[in-house]
mmCIF file of C-alpha atoms and ligand atoms in Angstrom:
data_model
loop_
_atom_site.group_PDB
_atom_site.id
_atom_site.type_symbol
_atom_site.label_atom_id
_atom_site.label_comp_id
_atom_site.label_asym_id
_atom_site.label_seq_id
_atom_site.Cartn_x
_atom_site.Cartn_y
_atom_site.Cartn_z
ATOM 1 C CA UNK A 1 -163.375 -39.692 94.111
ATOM 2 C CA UNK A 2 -162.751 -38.371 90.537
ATOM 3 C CA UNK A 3 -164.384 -39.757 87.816
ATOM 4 C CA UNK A 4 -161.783 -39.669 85.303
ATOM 5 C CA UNK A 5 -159.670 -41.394 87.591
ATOM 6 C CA UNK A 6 -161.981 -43.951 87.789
ATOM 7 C CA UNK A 7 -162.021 -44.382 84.333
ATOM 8 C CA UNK A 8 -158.211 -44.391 83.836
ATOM 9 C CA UNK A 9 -158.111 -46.918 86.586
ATOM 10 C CA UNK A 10 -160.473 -49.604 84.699
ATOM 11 C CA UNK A 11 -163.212 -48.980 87.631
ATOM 12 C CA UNK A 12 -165.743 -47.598 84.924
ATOM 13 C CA UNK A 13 -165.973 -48.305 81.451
ATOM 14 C CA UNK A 14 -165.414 -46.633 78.738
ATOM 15 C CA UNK A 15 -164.070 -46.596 75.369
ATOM 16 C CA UNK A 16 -160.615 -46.689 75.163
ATOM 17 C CA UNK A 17 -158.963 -45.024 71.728
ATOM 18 C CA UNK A 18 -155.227 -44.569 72.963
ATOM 19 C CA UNK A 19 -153.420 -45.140 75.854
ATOM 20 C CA UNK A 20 -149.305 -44.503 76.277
ATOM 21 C CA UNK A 21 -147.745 -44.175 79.962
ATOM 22 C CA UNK A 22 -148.694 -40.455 80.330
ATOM 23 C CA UNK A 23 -152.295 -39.978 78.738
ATOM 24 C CA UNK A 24 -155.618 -42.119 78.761
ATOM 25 C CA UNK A 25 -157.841 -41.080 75.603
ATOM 26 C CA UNK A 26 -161.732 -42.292 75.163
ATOM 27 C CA UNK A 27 -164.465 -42.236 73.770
ATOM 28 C CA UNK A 28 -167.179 -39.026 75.018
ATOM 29 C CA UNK A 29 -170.289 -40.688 76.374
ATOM 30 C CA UNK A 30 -171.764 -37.660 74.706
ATOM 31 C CA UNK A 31 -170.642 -36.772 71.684
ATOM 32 C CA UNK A 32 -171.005 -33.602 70.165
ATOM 33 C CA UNK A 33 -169.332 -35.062 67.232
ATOM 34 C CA UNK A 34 -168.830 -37.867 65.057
ATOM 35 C CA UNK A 35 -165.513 -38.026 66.111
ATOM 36 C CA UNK A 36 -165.469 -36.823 70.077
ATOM 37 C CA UNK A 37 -162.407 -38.345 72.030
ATOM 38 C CA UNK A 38 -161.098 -37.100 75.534
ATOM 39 C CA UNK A 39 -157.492 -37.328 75.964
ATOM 40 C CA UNK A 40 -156.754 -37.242 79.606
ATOM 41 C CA UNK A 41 -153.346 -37.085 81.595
ATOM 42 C CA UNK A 42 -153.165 -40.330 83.790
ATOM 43 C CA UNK A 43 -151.884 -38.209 86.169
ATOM 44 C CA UNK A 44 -154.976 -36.043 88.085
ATOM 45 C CA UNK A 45 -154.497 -32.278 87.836
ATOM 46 C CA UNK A 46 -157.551 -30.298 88.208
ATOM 47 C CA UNK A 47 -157.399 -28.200 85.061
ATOM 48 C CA UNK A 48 -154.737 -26.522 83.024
ATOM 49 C CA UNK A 49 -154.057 -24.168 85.770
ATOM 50 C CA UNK A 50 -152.778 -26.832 88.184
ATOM 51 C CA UNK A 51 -150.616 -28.653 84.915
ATOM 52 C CA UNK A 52 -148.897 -25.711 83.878
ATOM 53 C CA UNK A 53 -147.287 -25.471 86.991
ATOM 54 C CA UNK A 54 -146.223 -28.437 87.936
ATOM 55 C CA UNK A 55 -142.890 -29.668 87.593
ATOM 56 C CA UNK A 56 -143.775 -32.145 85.370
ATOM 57 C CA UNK A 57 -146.308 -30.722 83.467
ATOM 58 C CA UNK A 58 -144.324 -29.568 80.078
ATOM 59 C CA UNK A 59 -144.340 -34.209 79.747
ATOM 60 C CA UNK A 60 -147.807 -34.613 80.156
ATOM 61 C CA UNK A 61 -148.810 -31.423 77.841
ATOM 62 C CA UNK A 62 -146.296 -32.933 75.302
ATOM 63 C CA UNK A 63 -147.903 -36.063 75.894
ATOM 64 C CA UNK A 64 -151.336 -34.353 75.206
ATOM 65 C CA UNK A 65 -150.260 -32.872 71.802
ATOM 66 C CA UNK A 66 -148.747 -36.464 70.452
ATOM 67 C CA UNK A 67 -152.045 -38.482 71.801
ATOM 68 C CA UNK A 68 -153.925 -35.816 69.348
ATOM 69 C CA UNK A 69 -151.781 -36.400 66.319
ATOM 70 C CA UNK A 70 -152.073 -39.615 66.715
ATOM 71 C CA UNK A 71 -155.770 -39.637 67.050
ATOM 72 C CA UNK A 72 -156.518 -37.530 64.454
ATOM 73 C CA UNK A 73 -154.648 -39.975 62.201
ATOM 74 C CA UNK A 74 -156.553 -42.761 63.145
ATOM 75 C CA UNK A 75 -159.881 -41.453 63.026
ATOM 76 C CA UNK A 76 -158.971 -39.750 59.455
ATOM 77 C CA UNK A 77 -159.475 -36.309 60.226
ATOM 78 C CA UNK A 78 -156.695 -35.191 58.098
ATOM 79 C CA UNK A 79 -158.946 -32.429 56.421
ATOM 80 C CA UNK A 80 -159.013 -31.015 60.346
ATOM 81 C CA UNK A 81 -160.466 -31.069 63.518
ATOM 82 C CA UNK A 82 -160.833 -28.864 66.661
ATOM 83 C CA UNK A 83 -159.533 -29.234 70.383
ATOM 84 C CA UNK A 84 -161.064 -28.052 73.325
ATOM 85 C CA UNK A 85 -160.156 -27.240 76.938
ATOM 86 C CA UNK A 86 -163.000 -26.338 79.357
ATOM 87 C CA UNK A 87 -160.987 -24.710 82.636
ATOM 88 C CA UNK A 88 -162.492 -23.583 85.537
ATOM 89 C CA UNK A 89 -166.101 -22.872 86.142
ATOM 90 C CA UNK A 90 -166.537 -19.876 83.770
ATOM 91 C CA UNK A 91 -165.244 -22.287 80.830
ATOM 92 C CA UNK A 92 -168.017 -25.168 81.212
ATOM 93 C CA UNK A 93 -165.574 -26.870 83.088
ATOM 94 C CA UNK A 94 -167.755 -30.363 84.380
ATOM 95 C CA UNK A 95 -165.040 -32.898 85.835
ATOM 96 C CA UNK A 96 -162.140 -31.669 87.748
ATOM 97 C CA UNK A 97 -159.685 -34.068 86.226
ATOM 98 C CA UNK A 98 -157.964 -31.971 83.078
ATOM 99 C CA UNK A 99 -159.289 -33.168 79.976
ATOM 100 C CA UNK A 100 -158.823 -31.976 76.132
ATOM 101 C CA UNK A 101 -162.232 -32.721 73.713
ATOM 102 C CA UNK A 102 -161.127 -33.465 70.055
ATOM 103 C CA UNK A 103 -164.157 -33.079 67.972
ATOM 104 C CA UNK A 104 -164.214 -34.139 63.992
ATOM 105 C CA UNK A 105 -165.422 -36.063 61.677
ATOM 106 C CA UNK A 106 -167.611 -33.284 60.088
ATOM 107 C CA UNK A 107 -167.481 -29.336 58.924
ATOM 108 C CA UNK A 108 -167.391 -27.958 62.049
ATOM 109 C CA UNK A 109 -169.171 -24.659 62.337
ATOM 110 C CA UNK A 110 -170.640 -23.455 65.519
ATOM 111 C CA UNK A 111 -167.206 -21.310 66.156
ATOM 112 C CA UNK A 112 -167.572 -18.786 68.743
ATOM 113 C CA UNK A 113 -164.028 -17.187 67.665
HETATM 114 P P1 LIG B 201 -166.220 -30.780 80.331
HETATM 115 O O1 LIG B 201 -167.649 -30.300 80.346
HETATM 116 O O2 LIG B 201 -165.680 -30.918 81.743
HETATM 117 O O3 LIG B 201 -165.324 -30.011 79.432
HETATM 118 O O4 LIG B 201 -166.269 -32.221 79.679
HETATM 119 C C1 LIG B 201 -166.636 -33.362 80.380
HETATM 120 C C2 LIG B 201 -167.025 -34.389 79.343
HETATM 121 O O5 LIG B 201 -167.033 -35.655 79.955
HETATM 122 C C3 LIG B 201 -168.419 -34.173 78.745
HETATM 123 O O6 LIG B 201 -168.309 -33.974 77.330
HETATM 124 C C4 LIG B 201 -169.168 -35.441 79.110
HETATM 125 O O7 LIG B 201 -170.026 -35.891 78.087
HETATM 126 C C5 LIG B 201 -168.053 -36.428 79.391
HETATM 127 N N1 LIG B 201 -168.389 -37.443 80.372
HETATM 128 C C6 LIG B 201 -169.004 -37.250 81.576
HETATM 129 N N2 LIG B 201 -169.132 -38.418 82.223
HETATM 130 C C7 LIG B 201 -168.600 -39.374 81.410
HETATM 131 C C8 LIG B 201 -168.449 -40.804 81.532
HETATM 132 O O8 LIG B 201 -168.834 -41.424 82.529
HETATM 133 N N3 LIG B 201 -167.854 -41.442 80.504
HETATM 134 C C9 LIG B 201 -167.420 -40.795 79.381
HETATM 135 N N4 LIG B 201 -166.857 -41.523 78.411
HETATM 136 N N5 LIG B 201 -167.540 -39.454 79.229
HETATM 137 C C10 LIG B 201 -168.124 -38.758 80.233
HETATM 138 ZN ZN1 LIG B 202 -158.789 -37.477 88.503
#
């Protein structure tokens, strides 16, 4: 059981702020921002490890970059916004099912780098 796979699948809730054939994008049940979306690959790889090497990773990482252009334009974050990958267990990683955060809405300042 994965819970983003869930999610994609209809089986829980959530949010839904984009969808196209590759990607699944919604709503954080926790935002850390006024503007906190997940875009997720509809396809379950663990974490960025596992897409980078697939064969058909380089569609859903393309995939990944348009659902965030596209996002930011709707939500109006054309002054900027951040995007986040948690991988692995030393990164805050929480669900195994690849996920990017895009956070905006606000100045945000609590940069580490
Ligand atoms: P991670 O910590 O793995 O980078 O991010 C996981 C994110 O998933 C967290 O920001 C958390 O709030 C969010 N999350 C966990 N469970 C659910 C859920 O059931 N629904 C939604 N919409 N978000 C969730
Ligand atoms: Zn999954």
């Amino acid at each position: 059981m994965c819970l983003f796979c869930d999610i994609i699948e209809g089986k829980i809730p959530s949010t839904k702020v984009y969808e196209d054939d590759k990607v699944f994008c919604f709503n954080d049940i926790n935002p850390a921002a006024p503007v906190h979306v997940l875009v997720v690959p509809k396809k379950h790889f663990d974490d960025i490890r596992d897409i980078a090497s697939a064969d058909d990773g380089q569609e859903y990482l393309g995939a990944v970059a348009k659902a965030i252009n596209v996002i930011a334009e709707d939500k109006g974050l054309g002054s900027g916004f951040r995007v986040i990958n948690n991988c692995g267990e030393d990164g805050g990683q929480t669900v195994m099912h690849v996920h990017f955060h895009v956070l905006g809405g606000v100045k945000l300042n609590e940069k580490i780098l």
